[in-house]
CSV table of C-alpha atoms in Angstrom, one decimal:
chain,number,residue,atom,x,y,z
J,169,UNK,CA,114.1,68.7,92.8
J,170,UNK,CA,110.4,68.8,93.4
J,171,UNK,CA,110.6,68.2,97.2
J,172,UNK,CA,112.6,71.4,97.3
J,173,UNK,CA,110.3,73.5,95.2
J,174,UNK,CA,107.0,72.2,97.4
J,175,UNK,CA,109.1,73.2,100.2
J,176,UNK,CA,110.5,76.6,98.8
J,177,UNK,CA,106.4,76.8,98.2
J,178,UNK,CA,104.9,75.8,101.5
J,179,UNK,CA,107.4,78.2,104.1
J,180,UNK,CA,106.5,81.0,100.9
J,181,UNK,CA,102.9,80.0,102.2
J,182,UNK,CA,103.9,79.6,106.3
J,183,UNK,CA,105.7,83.4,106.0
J,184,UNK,CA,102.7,85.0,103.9
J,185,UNK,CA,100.5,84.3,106.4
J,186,UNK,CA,103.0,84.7,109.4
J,187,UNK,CA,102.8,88.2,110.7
J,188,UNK,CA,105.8,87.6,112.7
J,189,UNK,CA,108.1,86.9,109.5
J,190,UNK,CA,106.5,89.5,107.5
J,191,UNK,CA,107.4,92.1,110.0
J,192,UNK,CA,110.8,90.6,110.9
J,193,UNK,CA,111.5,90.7,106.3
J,194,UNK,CA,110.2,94.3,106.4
J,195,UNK,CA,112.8,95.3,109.1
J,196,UNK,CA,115.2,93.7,107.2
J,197,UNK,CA,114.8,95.0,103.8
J,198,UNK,CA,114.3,98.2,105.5
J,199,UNK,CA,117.6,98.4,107.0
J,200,UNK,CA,119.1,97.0,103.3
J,201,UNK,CA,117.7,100.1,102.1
J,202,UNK,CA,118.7,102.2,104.6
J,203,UNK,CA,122.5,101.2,103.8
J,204,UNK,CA,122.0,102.3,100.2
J,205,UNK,CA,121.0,105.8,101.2
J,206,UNK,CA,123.5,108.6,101.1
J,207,UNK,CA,123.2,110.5,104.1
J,208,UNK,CA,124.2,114.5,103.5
J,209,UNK,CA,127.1,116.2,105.2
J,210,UNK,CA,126.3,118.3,108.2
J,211,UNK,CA,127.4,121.4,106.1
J,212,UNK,CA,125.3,120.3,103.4
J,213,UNK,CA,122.4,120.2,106.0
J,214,UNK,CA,123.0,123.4,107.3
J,215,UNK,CA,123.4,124.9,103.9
J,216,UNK,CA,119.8,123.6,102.6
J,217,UNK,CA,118.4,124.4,106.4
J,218,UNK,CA,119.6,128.0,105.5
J,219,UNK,CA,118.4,128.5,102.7
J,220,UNK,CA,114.7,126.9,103.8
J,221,UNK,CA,114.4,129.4,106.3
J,222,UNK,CA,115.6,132.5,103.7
J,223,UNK,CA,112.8,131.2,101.3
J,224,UNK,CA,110.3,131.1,104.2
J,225,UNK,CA,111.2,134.6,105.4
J,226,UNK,CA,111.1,136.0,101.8
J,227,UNK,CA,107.0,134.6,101.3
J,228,UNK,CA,106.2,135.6,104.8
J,229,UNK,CA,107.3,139.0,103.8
J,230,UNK,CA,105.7,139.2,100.4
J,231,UNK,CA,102.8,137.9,101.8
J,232,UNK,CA,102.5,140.1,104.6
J,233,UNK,CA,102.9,142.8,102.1
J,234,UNK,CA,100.0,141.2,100.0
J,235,UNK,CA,97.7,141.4,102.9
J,236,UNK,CA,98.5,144.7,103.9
J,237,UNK,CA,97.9,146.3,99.9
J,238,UNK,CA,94.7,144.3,99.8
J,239,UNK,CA,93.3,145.2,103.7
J,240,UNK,CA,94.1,148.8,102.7
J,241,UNK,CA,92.2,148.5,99.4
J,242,UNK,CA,89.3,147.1,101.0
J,243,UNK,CA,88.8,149.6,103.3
J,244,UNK,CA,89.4,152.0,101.1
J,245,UNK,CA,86.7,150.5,98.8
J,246,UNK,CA,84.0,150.0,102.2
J,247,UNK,CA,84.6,153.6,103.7
């Protein structure tokens, strides 16, 4: 029983300072991960995409707006 734990100890010790295995456990868990993940439909893509770009065309427009009041308000104001 000890034998084992000293050896579950000392490649614990070889792999923390191996780069090698610490890259090669990070790819692994990684992909583990990546298997849990539930990837979205492509209609539920385009759906979110959509409504993104609706959202981002709604602000550029009220900002635009924005910085045309206040331009005109300022040169109002200076002139």
């Amino acid at each position: 029983m000890a034998k084992k734990a000293a050896q579950s100890t000392e490649s614990k010790a070889d792999n923390a300072s191996n780069p090698v295995a610490r890259f090669t456990k990070y790819v692994e868990d990684s992909r583990a991960e990546l298997r849990k993940v539930t990837w979205p439909t492509a209609k539920e893509t385009r759906k979110k995409t959509l409504a993104v770009l609706l959202v981002v065309a709604v602000m550029a427009v009220v900002l635009g707006l924005v910085d045309l009041g206040l331009s005109s308000l300022i040169t109002y104001f200076l002139s």
